[in-house]
Structures are given as C-alpha cells and as structure tokens.
mmCIF file of N, CA and C in Angstrom:
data_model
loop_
_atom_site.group_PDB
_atom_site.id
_atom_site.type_symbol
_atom_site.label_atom_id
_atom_site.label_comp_id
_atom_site.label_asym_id
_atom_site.label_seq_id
_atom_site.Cartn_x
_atom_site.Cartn_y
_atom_site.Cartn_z
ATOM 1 N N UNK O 1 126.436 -43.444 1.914
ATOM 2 C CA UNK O 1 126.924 -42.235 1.297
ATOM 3 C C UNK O 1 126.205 -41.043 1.948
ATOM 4 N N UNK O 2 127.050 -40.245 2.073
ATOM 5 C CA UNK O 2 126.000 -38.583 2.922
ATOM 6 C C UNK O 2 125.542 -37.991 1.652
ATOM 7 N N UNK O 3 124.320 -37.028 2.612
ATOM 8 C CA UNK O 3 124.052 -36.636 1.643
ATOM 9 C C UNK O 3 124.952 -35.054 1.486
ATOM 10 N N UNK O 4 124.512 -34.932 -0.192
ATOM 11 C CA UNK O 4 125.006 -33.664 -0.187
ATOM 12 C C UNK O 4 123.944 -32.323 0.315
ATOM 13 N N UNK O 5 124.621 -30.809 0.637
ATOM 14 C CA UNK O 5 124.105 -29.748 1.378
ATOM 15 C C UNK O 5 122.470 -29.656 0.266
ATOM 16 N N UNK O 6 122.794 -29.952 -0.856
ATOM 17 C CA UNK O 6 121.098 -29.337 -1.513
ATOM 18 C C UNK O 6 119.905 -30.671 -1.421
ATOM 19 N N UNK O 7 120.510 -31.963 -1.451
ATOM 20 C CA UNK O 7 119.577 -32.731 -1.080
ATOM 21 C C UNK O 7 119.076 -32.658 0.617
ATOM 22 N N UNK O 8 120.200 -32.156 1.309
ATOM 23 C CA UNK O 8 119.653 -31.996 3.065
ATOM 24 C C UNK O 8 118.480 -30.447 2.792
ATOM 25 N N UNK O 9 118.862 -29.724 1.996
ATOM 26 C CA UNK O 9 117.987 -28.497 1.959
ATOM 27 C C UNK O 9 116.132 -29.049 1.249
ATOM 28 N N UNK O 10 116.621 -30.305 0.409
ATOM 29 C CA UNK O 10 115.087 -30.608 -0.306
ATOM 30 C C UNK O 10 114.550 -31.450 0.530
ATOM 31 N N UNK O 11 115.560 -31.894 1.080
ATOM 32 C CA UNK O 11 115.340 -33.402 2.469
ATOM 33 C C UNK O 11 114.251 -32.029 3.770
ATOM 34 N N UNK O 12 114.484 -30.980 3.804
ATOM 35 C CA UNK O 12 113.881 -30.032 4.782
ATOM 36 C C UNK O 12 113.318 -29.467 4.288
ATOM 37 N N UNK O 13 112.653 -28.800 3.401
ATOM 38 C CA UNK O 13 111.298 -28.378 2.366
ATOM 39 C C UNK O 13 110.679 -29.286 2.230
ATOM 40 N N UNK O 14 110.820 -30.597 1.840
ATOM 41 C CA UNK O 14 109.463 -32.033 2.417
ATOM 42 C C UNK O 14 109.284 -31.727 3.017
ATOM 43 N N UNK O 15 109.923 -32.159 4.452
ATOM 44 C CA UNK O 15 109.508 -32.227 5.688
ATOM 45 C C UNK O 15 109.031 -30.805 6.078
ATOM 46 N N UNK O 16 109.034 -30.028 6.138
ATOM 47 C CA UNK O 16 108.605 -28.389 6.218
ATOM 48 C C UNK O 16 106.601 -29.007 5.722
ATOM 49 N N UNK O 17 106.855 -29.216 4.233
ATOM 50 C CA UNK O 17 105.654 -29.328 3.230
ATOM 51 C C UNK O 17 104.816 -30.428 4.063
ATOM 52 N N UNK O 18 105.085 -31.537 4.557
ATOM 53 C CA UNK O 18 104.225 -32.751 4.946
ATOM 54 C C UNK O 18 103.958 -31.988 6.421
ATOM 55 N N UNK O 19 104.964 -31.206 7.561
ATOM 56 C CA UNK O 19 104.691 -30.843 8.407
ATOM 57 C C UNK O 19 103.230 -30.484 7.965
ATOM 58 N N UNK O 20 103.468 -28.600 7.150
ATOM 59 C CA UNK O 20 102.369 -27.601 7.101
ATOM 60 C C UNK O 20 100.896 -28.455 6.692
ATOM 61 N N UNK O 21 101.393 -29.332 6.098
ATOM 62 C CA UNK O 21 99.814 -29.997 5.502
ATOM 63 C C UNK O 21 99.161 -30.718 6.663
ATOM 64 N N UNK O 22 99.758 -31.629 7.652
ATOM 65 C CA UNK O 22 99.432 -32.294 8.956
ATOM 66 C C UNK O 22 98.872 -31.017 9.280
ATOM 67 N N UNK O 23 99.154 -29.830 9.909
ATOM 68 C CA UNK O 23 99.227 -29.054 10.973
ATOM 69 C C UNK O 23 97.509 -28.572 10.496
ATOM 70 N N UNK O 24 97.998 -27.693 9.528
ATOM 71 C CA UNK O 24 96.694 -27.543 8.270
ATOM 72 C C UNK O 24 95.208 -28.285 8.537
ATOM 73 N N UNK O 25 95.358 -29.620 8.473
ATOM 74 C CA UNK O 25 94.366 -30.349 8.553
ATOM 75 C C UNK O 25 94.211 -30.639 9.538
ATOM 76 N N UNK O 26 95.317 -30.609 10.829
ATOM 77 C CA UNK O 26 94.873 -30.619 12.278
ATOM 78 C C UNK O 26 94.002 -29.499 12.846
ATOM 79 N N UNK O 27 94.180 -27.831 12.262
ATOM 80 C CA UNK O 27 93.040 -26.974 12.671
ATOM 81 C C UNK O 27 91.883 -26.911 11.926
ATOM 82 N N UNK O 28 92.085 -27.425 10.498
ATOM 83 C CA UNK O 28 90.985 -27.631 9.979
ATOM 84 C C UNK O 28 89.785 -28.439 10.797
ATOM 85 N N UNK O 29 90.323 -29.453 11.285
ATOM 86 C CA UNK O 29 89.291 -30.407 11.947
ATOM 87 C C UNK O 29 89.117 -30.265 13.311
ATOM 88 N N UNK O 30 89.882 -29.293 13.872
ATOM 89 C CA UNK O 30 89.275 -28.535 15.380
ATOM 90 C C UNK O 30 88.475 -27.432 14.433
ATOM 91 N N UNK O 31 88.354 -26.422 13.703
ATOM 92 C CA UNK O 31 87.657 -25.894 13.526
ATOM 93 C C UNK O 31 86.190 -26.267 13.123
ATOM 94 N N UNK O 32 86.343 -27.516 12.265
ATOM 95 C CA UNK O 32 84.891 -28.272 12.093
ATOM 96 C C UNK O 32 84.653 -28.228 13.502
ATOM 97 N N UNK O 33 85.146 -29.385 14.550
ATOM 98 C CA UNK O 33 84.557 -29.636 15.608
ATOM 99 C C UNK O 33 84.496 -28.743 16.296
ATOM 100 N N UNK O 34 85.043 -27.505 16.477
ATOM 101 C CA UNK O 34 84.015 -26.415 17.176
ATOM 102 C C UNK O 34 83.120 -25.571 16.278
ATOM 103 N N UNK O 35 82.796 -25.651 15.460
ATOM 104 C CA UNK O 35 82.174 -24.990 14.302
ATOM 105 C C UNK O 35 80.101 -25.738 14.831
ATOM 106 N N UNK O 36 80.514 -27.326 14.487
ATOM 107 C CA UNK O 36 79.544 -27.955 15.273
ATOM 108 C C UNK O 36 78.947 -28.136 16.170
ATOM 109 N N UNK O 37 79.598 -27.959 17.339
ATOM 110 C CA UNK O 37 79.671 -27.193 18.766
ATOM 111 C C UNK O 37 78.942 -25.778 18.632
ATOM 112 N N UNK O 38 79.482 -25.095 18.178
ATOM 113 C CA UNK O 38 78.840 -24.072 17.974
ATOM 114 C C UNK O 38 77.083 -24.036 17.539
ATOM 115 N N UNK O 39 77.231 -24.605 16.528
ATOM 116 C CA UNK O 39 75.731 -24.967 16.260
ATOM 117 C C UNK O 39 75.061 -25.533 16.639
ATOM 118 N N UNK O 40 75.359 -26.847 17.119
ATOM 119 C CA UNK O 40 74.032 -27.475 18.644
ATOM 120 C C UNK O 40 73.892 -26.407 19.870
ATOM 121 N N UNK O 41 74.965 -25.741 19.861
ATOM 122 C CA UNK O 41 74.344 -24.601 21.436
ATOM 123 C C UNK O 41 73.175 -23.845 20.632
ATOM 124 N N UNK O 42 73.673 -23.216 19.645
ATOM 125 C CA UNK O 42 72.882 -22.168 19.043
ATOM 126 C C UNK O 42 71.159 -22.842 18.955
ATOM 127 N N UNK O 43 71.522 -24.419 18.550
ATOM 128 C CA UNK O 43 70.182 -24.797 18.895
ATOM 129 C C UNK O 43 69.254 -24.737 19.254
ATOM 130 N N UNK O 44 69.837 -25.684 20.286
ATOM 131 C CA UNK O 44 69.412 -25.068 22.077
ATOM 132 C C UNK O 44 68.979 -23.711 22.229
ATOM 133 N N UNK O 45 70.183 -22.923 22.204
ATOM 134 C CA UNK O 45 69.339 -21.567 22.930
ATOM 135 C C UNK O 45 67.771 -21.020 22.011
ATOM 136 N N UNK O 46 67.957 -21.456 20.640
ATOM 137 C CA UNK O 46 66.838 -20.798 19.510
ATOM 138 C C UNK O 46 65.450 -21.493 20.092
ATOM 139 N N UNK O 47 66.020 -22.900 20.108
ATOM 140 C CA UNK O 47 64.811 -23.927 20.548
ATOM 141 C C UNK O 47 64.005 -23.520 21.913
ATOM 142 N N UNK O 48 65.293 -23.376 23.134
ATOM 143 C CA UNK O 48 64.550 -22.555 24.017
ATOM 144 C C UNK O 48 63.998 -21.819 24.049
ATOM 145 N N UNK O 49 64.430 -20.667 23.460
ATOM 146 C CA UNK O 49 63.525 -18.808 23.136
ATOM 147 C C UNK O 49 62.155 -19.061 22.141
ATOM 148 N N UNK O 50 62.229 -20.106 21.725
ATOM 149 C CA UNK O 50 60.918 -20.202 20.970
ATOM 150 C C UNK O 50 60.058 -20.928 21.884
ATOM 151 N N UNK O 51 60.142 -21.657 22.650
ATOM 152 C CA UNK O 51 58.972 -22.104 23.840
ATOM 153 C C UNK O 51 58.805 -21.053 24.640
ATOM 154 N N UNK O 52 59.475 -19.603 24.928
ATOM 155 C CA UNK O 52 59.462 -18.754 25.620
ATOM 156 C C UNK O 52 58.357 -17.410 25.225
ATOM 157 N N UNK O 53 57.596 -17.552 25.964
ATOM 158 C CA UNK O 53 56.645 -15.614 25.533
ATOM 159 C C UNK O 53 57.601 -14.979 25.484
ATOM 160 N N UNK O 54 57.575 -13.632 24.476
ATOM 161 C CA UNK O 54 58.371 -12.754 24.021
ATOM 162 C C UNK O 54 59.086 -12.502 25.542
ATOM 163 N N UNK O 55 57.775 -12.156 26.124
ATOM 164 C CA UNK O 55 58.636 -11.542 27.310
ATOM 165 C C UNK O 55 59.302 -11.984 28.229
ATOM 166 N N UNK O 56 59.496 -13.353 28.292
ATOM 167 C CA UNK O 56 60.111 -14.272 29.220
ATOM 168 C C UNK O 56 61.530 -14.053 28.912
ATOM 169 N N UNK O 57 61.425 -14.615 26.990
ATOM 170 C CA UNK O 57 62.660 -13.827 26.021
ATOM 171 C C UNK O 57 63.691 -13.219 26.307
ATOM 172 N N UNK O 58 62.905 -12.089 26.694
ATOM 173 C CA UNK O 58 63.675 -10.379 26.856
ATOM 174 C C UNK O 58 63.697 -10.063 28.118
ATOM 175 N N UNK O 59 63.457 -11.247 29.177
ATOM 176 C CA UNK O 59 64.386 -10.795 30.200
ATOM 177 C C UNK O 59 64.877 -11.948 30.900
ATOM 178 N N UNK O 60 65.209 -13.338 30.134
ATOM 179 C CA UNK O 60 65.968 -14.430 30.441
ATOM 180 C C UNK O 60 67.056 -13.965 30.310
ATOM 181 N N UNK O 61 68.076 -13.254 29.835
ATOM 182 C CA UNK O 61 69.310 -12.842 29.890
ATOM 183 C C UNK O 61 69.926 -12.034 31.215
ATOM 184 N N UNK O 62 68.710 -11.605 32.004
ATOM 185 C CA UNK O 62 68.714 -10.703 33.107
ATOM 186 C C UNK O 62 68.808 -11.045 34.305
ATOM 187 N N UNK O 63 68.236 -12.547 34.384
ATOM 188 C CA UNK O 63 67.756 -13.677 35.471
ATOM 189 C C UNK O 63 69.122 -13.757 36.194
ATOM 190 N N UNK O 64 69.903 -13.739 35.559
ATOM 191 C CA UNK O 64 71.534 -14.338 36.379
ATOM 192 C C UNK O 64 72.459 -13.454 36.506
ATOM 193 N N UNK O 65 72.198 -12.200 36.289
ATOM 194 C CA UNK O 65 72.984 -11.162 36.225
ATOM 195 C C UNK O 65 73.032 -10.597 37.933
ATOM 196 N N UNK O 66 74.209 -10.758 37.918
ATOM 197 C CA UNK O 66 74.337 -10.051 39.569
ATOM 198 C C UNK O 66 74.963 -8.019 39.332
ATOM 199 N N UNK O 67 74.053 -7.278 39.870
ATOM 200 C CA UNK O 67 74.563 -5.564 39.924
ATOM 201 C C UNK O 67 74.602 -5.461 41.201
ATOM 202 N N UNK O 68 75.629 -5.089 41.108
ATOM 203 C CA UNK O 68 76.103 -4.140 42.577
ATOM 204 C C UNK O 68 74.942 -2.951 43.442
ATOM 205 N N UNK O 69 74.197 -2.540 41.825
ATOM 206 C CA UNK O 69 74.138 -1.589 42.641
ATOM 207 C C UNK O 69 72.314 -2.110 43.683
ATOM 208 N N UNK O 70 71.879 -2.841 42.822
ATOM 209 C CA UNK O 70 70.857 -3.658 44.020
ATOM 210 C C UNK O 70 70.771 -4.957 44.417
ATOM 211 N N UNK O 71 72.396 -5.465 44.822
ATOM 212 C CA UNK O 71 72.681 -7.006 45.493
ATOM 213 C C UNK O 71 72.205 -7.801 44.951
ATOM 214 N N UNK O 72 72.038 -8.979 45.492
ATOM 215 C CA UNK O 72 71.653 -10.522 44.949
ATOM 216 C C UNK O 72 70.336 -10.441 44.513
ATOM 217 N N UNK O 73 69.755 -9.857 45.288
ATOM 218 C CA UNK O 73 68.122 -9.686 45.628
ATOM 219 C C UNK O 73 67.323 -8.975 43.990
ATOM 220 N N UNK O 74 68.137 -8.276 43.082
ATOM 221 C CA UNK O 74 67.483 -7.802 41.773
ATOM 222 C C UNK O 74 67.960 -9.152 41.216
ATOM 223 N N UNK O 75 68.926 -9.996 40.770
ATOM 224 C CA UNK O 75 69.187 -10.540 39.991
ATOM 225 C C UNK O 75 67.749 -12.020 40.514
ATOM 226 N N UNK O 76 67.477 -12.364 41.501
ATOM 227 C CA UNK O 76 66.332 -12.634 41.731
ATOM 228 C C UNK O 76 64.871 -12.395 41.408
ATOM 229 N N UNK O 77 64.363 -11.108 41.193
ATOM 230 C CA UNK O 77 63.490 -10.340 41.554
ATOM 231 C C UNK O 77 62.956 -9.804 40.118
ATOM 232 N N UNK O 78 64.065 -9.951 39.205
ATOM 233 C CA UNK O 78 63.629 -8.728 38.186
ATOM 234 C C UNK O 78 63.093 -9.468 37.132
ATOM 235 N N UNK O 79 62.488 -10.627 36.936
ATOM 236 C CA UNK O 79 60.816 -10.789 36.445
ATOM 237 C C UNK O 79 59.809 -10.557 36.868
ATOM 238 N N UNK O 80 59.665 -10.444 38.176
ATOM 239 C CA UNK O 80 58.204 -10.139 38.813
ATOM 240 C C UNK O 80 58.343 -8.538 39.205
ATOM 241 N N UNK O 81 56.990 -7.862 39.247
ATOM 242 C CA UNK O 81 56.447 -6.928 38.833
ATOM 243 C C UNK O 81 57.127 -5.993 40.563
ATOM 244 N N UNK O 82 57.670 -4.915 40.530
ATOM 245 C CA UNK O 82 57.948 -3.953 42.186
ATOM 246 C C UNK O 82 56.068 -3.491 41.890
ATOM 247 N N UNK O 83 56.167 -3.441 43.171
ATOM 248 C CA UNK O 83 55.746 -2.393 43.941
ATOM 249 C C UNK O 83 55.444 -1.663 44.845
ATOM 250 N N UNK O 84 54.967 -0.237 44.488
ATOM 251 C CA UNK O 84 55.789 0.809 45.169
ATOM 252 C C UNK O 84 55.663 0.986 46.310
ATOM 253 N N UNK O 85 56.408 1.420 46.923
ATOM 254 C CA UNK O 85 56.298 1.736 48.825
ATOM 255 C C UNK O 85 55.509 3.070 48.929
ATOM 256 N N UNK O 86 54.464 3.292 49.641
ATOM 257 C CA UNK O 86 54.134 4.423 50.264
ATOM 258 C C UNK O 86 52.603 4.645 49.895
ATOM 259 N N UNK O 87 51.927 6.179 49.774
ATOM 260 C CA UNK O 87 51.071 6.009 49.621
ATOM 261 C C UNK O 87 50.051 6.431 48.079
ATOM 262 N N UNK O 88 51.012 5.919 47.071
ATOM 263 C CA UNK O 88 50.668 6.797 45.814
ATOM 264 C C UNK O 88 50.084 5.779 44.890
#
C-alpha cells in the first residue's frame, strides 16, 4: 500500500530529526577531539616556558621570526647581545 502525502511528510521530519542528531553528535565529538588537542599543546608550550628564564621566555617567540628589514641574519642573532661598531 503507498503511503499517503502526510505520512511521506512525517516519514521526512524523522529522517530530518535522526539526520540533525547524527550530525550534532558528529561535531560534538570533533569538537571534544580538538578541544583535547588543544590542551596537550597548551601543555607543552606552559611546560616549556616554565623550564625557561623569564628571559629566554620573552624572546623565544622572536627566534623564528624572519624581517625583511634585517634578513635571515636577525632572526638568528636576536638573543645574543649587538655590539656596537666604532669608537664609542
């Protein structure tokens, strides 16, 4: 027997309803698993900066930074101390 037009309409609001709930709980549980992700890096980086002197700290972010405006050679260079050219 077919069905009739309002059971095909409730027959597609299930399926709509069981879709949204799958889908639902499919980002739910990528969001856990990057949520967790998230928090072992954060780890890491806290765990690192705490074996670090302040000042190692505050300029580990600097270490890998490439500027144009003084080439490869600052992103190298810029923990250890310049000094100056000439006679002052």
């Amino acid at each position: 027997m077919p069905l009739t037009r309002q059971q095909k309409k409730n027959l597609n609001i299930t399926d709509l309803e069981v879709y949204t709930m799958a889908t639902e709980e499919a980002i739910d549980a990528k969001f856990e698993a990057f949520e967790t992700c998230m928090k072992e890096k954060l780890r890491t980086i806290f765990a690192n900066l705490a074996d670090m002197s302040p000042y190692e700290a505050s300029v580990e972010p600097y270490l890998y930074r490439f500027d144009v405006t003084y080439g490869e050679s600052f992103a190298k260079d810029v923990g250890k101390p310049q000094r100056r050219e000439g006679g002052e």
